[in-house]
Structure formats: C-alpha cells, structure tokens
CSV table of C-alpha atoms in Angstrom, one decimal:
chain,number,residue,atom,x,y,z
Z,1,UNK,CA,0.0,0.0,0.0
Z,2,UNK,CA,1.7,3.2,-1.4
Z,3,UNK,CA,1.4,5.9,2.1
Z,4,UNK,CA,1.9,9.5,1.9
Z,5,UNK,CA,3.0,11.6,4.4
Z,6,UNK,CA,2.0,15.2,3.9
Z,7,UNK,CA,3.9,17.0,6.6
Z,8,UNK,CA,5.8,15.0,8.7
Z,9,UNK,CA,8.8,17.3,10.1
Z,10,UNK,CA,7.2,18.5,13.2
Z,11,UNK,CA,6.4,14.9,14.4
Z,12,UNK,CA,10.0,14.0,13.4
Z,13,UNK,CA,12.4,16.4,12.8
Z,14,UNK,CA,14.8,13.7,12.7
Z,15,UNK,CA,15.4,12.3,15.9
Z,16,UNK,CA,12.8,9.2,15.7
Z,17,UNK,CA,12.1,6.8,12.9
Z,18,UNK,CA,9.4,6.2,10.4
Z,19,UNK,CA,10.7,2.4,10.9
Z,20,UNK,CA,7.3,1.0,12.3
Z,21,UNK,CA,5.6,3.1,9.4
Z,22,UNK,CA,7.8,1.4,6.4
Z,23,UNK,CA,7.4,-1.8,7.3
Z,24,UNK,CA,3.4,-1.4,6.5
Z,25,UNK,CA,3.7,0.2,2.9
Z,26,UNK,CA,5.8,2.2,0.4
Z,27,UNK,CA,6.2,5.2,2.0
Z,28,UNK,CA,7.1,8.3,1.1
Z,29,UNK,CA,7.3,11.6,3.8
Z,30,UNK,CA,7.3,15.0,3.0
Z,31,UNK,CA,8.6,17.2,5.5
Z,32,UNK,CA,6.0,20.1,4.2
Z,33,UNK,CA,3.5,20.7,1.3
Z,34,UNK,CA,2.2,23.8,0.5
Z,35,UNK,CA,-1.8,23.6,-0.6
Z,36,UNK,CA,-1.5,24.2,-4.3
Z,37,UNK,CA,1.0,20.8,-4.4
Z,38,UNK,CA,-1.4,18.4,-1.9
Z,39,UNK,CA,-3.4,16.7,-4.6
Z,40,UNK,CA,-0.4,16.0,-6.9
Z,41,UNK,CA,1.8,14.6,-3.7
Z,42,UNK,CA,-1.5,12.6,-3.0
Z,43,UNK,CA,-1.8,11.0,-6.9
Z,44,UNK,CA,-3.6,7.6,-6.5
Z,45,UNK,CA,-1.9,7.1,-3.1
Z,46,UNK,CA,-4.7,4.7,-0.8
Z,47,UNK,CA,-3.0,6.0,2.4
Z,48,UNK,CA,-2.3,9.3,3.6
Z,49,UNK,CA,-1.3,11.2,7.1
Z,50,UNK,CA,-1.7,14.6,7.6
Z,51,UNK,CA,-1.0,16.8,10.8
Z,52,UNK,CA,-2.3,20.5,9.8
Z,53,UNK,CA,-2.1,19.6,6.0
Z,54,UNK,CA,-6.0,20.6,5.1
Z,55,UNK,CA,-7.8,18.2,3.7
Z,56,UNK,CA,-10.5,19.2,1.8
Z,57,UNK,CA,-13.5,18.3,0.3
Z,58,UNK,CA,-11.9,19.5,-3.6
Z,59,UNK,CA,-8.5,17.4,-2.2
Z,60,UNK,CA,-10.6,14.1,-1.7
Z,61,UNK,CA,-12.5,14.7,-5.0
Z,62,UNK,CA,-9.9,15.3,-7.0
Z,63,UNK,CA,-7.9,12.2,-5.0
Z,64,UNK,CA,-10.9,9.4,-5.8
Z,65,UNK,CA,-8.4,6.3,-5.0
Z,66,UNK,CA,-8.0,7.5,-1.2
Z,67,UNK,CA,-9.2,5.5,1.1
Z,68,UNK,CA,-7.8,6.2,4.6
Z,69,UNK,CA,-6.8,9.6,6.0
Z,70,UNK,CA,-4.8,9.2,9.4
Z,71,UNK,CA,-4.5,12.9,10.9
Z,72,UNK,CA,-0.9,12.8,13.0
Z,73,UNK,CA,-2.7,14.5,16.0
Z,74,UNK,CA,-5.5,14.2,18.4
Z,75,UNK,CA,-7.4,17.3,17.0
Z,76,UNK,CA,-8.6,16.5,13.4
Z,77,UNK,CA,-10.3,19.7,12.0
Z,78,UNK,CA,-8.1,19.4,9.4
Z,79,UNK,CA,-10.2,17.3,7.9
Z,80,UNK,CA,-14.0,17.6,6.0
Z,81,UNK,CA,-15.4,14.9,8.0
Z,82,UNK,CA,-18.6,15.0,6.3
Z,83,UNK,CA,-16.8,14.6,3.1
Z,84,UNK,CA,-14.8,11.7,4.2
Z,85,UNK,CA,-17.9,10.2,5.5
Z,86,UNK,CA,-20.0,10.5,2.3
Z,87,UNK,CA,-17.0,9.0,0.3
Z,88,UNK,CA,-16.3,5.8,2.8
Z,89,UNK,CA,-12.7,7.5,3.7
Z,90,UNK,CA,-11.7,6.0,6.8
Z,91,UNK,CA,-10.2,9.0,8.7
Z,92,UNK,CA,-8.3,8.4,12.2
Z,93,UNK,CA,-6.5,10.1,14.9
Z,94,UNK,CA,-4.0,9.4,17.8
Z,95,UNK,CA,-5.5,10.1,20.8
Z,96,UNK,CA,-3.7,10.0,24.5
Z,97,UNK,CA,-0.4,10.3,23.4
Z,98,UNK,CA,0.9,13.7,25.1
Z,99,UNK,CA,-1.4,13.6,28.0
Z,100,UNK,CA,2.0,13.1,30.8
Z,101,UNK,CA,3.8,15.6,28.1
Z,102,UNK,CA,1.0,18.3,28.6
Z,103,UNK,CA,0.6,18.1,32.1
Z,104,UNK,CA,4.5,18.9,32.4
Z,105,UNK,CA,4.1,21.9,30.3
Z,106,UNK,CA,1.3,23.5,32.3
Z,107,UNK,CA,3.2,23.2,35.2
Z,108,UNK,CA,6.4,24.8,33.2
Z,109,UNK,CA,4.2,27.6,32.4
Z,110,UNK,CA,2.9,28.1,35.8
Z,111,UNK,CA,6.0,27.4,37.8
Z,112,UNK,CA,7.9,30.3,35.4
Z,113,UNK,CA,4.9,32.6,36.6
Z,114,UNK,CA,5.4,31.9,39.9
Z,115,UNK,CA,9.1,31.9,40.7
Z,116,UNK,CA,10.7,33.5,37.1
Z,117,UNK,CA,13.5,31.3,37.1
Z,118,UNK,CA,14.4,32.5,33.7
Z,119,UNK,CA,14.9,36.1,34.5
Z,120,UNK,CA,16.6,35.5,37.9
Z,121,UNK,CA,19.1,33.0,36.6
Z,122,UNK,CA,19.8,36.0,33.5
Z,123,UNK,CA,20.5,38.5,36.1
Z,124,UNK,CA,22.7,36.5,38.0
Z,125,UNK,CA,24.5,35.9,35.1
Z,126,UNK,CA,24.4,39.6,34.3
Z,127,UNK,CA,26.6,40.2,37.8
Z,128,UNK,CA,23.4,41.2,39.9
Z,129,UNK,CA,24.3,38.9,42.1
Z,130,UNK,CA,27.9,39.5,42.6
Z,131,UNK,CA,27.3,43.1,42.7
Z,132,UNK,CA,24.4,42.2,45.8
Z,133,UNK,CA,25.3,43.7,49.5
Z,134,UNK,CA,22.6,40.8,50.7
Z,135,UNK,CA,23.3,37.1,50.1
Z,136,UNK,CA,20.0,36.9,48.2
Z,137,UNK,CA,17.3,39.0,46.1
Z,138,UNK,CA,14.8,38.9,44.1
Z,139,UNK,CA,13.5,41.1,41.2
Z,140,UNK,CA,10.2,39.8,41.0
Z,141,UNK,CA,7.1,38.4,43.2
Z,142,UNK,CA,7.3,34.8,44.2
Z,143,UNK,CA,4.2,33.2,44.8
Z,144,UNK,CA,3.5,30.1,46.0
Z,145,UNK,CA,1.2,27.3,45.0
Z,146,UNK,CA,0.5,25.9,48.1
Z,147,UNK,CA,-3.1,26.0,49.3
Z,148,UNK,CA,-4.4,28.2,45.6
Z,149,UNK,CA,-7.2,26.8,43.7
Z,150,UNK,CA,-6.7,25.2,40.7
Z,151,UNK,CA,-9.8,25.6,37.7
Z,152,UNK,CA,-9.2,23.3,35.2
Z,153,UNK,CA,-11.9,23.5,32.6
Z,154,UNK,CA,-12.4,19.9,31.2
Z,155,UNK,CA,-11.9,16.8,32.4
Z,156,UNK,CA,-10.5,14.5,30.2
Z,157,UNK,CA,-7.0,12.3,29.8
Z,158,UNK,CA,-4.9,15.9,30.6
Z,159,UNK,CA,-7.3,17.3,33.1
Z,160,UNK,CA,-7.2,14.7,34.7
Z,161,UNK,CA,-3.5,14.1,34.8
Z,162,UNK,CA,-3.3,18.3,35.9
Z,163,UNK,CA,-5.7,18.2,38.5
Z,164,UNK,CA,-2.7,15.4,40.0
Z,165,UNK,CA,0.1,17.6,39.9
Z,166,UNK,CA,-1.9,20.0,41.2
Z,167,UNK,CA,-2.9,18.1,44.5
Z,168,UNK,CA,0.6,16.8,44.7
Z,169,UNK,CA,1.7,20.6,45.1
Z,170,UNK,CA,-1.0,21.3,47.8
Z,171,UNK,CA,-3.8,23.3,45.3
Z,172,UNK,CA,-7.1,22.6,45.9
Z,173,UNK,CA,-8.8,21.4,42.6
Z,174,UNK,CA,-12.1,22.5,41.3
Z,175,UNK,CA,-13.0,21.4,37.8
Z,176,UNK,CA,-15.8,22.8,35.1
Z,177,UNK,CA,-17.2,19.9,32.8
Z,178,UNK,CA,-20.0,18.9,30.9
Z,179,UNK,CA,-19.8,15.3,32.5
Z,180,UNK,CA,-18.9,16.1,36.6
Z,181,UNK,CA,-20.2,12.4,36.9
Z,182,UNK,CA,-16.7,11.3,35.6
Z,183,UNK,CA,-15.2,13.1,38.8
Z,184,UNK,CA,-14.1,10.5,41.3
Z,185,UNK,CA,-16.0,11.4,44.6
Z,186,UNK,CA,-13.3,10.4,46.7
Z,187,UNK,CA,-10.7,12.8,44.2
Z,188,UNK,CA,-11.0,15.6,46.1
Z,189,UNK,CA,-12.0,17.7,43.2
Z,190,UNK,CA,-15.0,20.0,43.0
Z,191,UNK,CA,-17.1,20.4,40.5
Z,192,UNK,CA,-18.4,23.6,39.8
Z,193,UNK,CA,-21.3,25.6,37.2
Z,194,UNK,CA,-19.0,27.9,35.1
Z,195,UNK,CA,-19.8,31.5,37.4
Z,196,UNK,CA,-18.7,29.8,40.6
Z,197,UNK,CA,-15.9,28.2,38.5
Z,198,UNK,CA,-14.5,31.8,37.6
Z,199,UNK,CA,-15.1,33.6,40.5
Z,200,UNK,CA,-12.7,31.0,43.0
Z,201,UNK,CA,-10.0,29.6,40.8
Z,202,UNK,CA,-6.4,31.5,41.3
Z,203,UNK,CA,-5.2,29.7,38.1
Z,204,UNK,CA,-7.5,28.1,35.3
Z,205,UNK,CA,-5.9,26.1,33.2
Z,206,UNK,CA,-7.8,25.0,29.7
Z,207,UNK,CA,-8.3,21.7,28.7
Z,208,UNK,CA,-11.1,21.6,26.4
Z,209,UNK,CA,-11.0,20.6,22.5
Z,210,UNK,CA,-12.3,23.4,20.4
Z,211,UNK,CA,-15.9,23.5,19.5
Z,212,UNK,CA,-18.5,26.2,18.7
Z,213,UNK,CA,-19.2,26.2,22.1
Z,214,UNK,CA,-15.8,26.9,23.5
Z,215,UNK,CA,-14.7,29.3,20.9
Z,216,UNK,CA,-14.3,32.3,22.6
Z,217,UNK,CA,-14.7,31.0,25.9
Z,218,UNK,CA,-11.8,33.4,27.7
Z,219,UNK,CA,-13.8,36.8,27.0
Z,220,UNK,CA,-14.7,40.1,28.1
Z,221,UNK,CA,-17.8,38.6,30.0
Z,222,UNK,CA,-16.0,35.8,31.6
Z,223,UNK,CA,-12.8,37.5,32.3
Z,224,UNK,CA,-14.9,40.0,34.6
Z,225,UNK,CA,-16.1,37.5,36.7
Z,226,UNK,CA,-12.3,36.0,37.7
Z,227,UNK,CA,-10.3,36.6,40.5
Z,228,UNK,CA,-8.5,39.7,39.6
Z,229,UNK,CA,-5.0,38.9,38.8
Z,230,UNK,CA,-5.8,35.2,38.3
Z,231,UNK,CA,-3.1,33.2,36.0
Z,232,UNK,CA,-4.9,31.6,32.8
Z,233,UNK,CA,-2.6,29.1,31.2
Z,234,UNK,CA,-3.9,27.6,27.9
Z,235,UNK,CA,-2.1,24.5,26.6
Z,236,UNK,CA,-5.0,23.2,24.9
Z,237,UNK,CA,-6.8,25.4,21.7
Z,238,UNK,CA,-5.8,28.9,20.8
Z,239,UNK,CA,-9.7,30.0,19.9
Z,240,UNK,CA,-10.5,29.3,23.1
Z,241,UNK,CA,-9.4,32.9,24.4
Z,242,UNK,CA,-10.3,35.9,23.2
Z,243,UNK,CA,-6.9,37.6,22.5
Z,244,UNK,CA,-7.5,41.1,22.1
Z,245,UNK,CA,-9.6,40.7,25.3
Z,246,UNK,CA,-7.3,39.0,27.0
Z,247,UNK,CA,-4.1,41.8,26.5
Z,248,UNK,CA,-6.7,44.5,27.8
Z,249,UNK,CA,-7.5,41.8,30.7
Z,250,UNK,CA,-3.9,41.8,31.4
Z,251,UNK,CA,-3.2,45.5,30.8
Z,252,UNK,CA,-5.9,46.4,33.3
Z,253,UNK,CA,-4.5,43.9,35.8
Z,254,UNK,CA,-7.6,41.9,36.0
Z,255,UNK,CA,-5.7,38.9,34.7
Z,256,UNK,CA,-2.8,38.5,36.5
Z,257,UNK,CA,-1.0,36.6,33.9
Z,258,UNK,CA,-1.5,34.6,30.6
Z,259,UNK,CA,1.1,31.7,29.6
Z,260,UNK,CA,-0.2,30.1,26.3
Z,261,UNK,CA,1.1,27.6,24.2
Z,262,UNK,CA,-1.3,28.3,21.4
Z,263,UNK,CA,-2.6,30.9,19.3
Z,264,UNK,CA,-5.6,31.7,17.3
Z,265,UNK,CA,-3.7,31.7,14.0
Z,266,UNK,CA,-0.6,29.1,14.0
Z,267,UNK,CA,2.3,29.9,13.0
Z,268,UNK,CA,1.9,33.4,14.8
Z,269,UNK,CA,0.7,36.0,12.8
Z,270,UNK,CA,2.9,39.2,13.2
Z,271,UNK,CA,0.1,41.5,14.4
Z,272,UNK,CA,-1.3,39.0,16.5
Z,273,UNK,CA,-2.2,41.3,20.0
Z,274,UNK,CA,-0.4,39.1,22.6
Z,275,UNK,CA,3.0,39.9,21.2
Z,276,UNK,CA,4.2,42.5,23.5
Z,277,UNK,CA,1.8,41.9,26.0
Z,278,UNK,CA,2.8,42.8,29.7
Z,279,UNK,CA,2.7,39.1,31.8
Z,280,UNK,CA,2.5,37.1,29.0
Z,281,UNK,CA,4.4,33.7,28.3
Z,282,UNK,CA,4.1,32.7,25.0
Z,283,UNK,CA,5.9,29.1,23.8
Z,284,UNK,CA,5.2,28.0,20.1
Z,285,UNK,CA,3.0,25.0,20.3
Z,286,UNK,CA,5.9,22.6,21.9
Z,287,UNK,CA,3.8,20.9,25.2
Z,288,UNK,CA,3.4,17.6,23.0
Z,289,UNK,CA,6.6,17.8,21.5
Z,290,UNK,CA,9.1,15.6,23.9
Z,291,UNK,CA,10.7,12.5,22.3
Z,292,UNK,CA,9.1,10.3,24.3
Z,293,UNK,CA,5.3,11.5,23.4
Z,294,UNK,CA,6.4,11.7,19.8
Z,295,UNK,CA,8.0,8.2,19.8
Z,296,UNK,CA,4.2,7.1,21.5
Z,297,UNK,CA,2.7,9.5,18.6
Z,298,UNK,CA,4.8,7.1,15.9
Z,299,UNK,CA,3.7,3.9,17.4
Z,300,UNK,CA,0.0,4.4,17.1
Z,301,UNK,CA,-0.1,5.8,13.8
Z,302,UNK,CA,1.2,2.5,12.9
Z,303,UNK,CA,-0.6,0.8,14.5
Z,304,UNK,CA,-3.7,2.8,12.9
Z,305,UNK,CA,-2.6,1.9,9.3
Z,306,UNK,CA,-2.6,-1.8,10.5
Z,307,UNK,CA,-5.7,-2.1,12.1
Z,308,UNK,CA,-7.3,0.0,9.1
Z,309,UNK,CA,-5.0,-3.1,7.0
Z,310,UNK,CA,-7.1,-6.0,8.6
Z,311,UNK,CA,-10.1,-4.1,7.8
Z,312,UNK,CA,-10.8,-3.1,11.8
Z,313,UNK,CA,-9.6,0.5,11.8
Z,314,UNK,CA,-9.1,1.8,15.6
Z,315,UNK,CA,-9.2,5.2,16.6
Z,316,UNK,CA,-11.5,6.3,14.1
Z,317,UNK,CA,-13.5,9.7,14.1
Z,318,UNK,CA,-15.2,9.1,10.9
C-alpha cells in the first residue's frame, strides 16, 4: 500500500524513525506541502497522514483512490469529516499520546509565573548577584502554589492528569465539565457551574478541544467574573481565548497573567495582539513535542494503518 505523508517534520524532525511506518507500505514523507501541491503529492496514493495539512473536500475529489486519511494528532479539523464520510474514507487520529507531556508543560508555564527562574538566573549571570550587598534577592514576586485553587476547565486524559500535579503541590482542585459524573467522589476535586468556577479559581488552566461552544470561551464577559489577577494558562486550543480581550485583561490587571502555548492563528501572525503583551508567556505549540510522546505519537499511527489493513480500523473519528 503506497502511504503518503503530507507533513511529517514536526512529528519528526529527525530524531525518531518512520521504521514501524515502512514496514506497513511504500512510504514516502514530505517534511512540508504547500496547498496548491497536496493533490499532486496525494496522486492515486490509498494512504495518507496529515498533521495540519488541510484536507478538503476539492483534495478528496480530486484524489478518488484514497481511502484512509490518518491525521498525525488528536485534534482533526483538518479534515472535511462530512466529506470523508459521504466518500467511505476512513479517517483516524491518535489520541492519549501527550497527556504526561501536557501536564509537564502547564506546570512549566505556571511554575515560570510563579518563581521567574528565567529572568533570575539572567541577572545572576548579568553580575546582579555579585554586585548584591545581601546574600539573596529577588527582582520579581514569588508566589507560591500551596493552598491556591486550581480551575481546570475539562476533564478529560490531561485534566485529569493536571488536577494530579496540582494536588501533589497542595492546590485545591475545582473542575468545570460537561460530565462532573466522571469526577471521582473520593478525588478531592469539586465540580463547579462555570460562574462559581470563575469567580474562585487563582489559576484556570484549559483543557477543552475546540468547538462552537468553546470558541471564545476566555472573553470580556467571563474574564470579569475571575479573580483579579488570576493566571490563565492555555495549553489546549488557541480559539478558546479571546486575545484582544485578554491583553486588555492583562493591561488592566484583571488577569494576573496569561502563559499560552497556542494561538488563534498558528504559526503566529505578526500582528497578533499578545505579542508585547505585559505578563504574558508565550511558547510556540511545543507541550506535545518531547521525544518520548512523539515516539508514542509514531507507534500508534502504525498501529492505525494496520488495524485500518485487517479491515478493523481503531481510533477512528469518521
């Protein structure tokens, strides 16, 4: 079976091997494809994976010998599902892959908020330090974790895995989901309507995928009803904030600080409004991106293609 990889440098820039991939078909992997060169890369190719390689419903017409689309990624809005599903494509996705990768990163983000390790270990290596007539100092607040409440809004594989770390550091959790049945009752963690939710987290951390209903979901209107000077991390779906309301949110002080891994429009857009923002971390879509979750990443897209093989695809969205 001929297999087509569409854009496969960000899940392997080099560093783990298509091995487990190879050995199921004649592959061939493009690092990158631009749109106007996806249908001729695709030719008569059965197979193909994508990761934010669109596939549209023009690609699958013009493409009538594909018959499996496996999307590199848990999120796959890449691809016209309604399409697919009118033309019997089989499209799948990798799901649960980054969860212990993710969890790592929001607590990156929020331990950098809370202690600036960065800028402190820059100034001692500027000669602040040498230059100090105290044996310590520090140019920035240090907060500290212990005994803050933790919003995490969503509850699934990452939430879930957040809402741990969180109670190892001594937070209290409270959680927002559509399903606060799934909540352990002996987990210690609250579930909360979204109003309460805002009004008692210190830190909310997103973890929701990115539907009509969450577009937008960090606004003016919600904003207003945090904790002023809360910390909002978003690892999870740059549509989910509001950006130009958020930078007035932190310009006004009402949000304390925003550390995002995501954007609205990926790569960044120059005049996107968070650059320049005051207390704002920005990191360029990286919390899946250890070796270890990309290695995981590689082994079930194979084992995708294989199950799709023996004709009982697994991890199938359409």
């Amino acid at each position: 079976m001929k297999i087509i990889v569409l854009d496969g440098f960000a899940l392997n820039p080099g560093d783990i091997s298509w091995k487990s991939v190879e050995e199921l078909g004649s592959l061939t992997v493009y690092d990158r494809t631009p749109p106007e060169q996806v249908v001729e890369r695709i030719g008569d190719a059965p197979a193909i994976l994508t990761n934010k390689t669109v596939i549209s419903r023009d690609v699958m017409d013009a493409c009538p010998g594909l018959k499996y689309i496996g999307v590199l990624a848990t999120g796959y809005n890449v691809v016209d599902l309604e399409a697919a599903r009118e033309k019997g494509i089989v499209v799948t996705n990798i799901p649960g892959y980054s969860t212990q990768a993710v969890a790592q990163f929001v607590f990156a983000l929020l331990l950098e908020v809370c202690c600036h390790v960065q800028h402190h270990s820059d100034s001692v290596h500027a000669g602040d330090w040498v230059r100090s007539k105290d044996f310590c100092y520090w140019n920035s607040p240090q907060l500290e974790l212990w005994g803050k409440t933790l919003g995490i809004f969503g509850f699934g594989s990452i939430g879930r895995a957040v809402a741990a770390v969180g109670q190892a550091l001594g937070m209290k959790v409270v959680c927002c989901t559509r399903t606060p049945s799934k909540i352990p009752a002996d987990s210690g963690i609250v579930p909360l309507e979204m109003d309460e939710f805002l009004a008692s987290s210190d830190v909310i951390s997103l973890h929701s995928p990115l539907t009509p209903q969450t577009e937008n979901l960090v606004c003016a209107t919600t904003i207003s009803k945090m904790k002023r000077g809360a910390i909002v991390i978003n690892t999870a779906r740059g549509p989910l904030v509001n950006e130009a309301d958020m930078v007035k949110a932190l310009k006004s002080g009402q949000v304390g600080w925003y550390a995002a891994d995501v954007v609205c429009r990926e790569p960044m857009d120059s005049e996107n409004p968070l650059l320049g923002a005051p207390n704002c971390i920005l990191t360029p879509h990286i919390a899946w991106a250890t070796q270890e979750a990309r290695s995981r990443l590689m082994a079930i897209v194979a084992s995708n293609i294989e199950a799709f093989q023996r004709g009982k695809p697994v991890n199938v969205v359409v």
